[in-house]
Backbone as a printed PyTorch tensor [residue, N CA C, xyz], in Angstrom:
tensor([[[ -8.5220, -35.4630,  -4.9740],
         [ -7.2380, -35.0360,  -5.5510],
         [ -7.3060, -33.5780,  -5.9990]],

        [[ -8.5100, -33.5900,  -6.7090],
         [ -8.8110, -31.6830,  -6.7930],
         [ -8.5790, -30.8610,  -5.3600]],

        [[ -9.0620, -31.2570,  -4.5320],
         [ -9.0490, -30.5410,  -3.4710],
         [ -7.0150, -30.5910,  -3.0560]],

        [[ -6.8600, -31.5600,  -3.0930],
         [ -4.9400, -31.7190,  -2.6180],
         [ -4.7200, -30.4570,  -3.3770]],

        [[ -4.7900, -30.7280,  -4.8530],
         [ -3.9530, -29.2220,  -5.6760],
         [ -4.2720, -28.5910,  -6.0060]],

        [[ -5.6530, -28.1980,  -5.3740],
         [ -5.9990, -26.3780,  -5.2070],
         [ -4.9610, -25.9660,  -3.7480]],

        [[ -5.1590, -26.4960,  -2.6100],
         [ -4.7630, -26.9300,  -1.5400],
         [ -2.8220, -26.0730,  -1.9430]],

        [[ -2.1080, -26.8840,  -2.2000],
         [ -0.8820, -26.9250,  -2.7310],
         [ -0.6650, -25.9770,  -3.7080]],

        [[ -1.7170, -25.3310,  -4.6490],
         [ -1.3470, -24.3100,  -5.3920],
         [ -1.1430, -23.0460,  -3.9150]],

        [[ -2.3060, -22.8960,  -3.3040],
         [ -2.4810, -21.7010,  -2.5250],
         [ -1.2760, -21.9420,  -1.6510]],

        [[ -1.0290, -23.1900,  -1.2950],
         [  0.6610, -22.9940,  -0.6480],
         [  1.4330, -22.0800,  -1.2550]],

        [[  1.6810, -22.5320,  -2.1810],
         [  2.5810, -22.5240,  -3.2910],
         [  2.7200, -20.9610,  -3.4350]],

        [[  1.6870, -20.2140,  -3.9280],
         [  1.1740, -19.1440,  -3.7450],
         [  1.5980, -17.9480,  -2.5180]],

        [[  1.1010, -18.2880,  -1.3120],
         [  1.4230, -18.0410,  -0.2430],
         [  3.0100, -17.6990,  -0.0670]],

        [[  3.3280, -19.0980,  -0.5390],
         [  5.0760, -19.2470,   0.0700],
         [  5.7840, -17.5100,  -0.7680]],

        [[  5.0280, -18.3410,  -2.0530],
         [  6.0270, -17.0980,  -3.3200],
         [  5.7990, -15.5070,  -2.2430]],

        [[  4.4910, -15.4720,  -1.8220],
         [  3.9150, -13.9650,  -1.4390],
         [  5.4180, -13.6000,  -0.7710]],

        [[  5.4990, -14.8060,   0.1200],
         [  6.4500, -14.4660,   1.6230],
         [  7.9140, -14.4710,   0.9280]],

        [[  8.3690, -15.0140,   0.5470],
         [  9.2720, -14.9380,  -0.2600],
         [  9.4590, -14.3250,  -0.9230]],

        [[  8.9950, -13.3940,  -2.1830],
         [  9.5180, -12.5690,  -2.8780],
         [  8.9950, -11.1450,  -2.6880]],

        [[  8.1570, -11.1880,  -1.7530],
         [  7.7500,  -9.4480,  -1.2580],
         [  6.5510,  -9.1390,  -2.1500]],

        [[  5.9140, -10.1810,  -2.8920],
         [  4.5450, -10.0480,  -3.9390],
         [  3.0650,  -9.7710,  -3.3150]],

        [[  2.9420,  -9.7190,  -2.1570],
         [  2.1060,  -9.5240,  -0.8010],
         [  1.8240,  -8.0780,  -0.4610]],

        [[  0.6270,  -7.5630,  -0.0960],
         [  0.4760,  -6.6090,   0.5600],
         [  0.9930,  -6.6740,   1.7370]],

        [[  1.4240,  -7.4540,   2.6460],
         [  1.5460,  -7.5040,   3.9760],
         [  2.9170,  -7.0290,   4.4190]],

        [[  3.0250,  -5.5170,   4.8950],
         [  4.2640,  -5.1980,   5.1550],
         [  5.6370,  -6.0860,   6.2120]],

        [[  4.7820,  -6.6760,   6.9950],
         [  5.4770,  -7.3210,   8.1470],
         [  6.4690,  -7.8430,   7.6040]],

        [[  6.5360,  -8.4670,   6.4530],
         [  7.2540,  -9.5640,   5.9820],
         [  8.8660,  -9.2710,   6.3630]],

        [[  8.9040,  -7.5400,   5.9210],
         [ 10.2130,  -7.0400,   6.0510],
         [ 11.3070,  -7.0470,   4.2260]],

        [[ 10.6030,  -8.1130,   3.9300],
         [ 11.1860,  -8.3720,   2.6000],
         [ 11.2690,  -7.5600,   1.4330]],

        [[ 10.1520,  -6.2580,   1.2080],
         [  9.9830,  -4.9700,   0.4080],
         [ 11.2780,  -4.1170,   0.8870]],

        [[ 11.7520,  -3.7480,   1.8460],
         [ 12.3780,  -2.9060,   1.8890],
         [ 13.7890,  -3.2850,   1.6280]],

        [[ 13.9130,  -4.5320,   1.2930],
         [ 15.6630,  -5.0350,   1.0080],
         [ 15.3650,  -5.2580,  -0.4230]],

        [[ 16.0610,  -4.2050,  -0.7890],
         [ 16.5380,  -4.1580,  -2.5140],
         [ 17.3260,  -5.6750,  -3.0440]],

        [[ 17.9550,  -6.9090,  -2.2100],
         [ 18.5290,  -7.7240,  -2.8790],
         [ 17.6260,  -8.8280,  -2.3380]],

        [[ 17.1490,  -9.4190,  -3.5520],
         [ 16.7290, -10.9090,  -3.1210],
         [ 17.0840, -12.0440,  -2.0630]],

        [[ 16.1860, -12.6360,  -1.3670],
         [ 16.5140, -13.2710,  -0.5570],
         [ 17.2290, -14.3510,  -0.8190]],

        [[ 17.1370, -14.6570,  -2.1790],
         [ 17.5560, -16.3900,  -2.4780],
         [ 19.3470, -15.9520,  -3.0540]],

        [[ 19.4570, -14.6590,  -3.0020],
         [ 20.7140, -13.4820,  -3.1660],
         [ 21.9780, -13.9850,  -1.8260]],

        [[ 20.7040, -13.9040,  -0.9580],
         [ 21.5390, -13.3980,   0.6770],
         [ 21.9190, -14.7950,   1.0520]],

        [[ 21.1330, -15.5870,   0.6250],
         [ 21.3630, -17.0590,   0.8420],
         [ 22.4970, -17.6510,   0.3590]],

        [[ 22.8470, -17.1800,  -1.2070],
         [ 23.8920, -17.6260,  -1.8400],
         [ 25.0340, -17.0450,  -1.5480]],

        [[ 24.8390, -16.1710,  -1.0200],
         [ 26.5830, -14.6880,  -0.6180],
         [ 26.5520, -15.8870,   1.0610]],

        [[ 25.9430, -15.9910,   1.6030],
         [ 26.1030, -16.8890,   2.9800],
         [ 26.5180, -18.3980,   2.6000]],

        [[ 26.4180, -19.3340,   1.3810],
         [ 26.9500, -20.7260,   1.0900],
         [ 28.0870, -20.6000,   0.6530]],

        [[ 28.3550, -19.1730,   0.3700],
         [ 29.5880, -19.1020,  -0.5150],
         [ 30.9750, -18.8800,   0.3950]],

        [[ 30.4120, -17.6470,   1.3100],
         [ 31.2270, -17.8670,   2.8410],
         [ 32.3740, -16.6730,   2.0310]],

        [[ 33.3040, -16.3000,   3.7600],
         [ 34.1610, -15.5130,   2.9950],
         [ 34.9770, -15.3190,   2.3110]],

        [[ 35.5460, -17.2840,   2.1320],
         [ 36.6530, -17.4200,   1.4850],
         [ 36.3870, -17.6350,   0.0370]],

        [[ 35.4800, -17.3070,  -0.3770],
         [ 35.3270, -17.0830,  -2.2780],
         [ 35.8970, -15.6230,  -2.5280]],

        [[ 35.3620, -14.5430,  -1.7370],
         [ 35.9630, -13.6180,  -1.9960],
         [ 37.5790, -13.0840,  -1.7460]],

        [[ 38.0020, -12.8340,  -3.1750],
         [ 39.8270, -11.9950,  -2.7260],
         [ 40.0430, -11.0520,  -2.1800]],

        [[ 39.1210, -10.2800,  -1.5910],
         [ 39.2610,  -9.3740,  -0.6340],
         [ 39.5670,  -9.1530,   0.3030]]])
């Protein structure tokens, strides 16, 4: 069971890297966009008809 959630932390870990741009690894693409991804996600569920514009 130790081994499962060391295992699952370093997921865990990993995921956040890729996800929030916390990674050295430029590829990701995710450093250079000033708005959060979990941002772009919510402006896309919301669709265009929330906005009165």
């Amino acid at each position: 069971a130790t081994k499962l959630s060391k295992n699952f932390s370093d997921i865990r870990k990993e995921l956040n890297e890729k996800l929030f741009g916390n990674s050295n690894n430029n590829n990701n693409g995710l450093k250079n966009n000033t708005e959060p991804i979990y941002a772009q996600v919510n402006k896309k569920k919301a669709g265009q008809a929330a906005s009165p514009e």
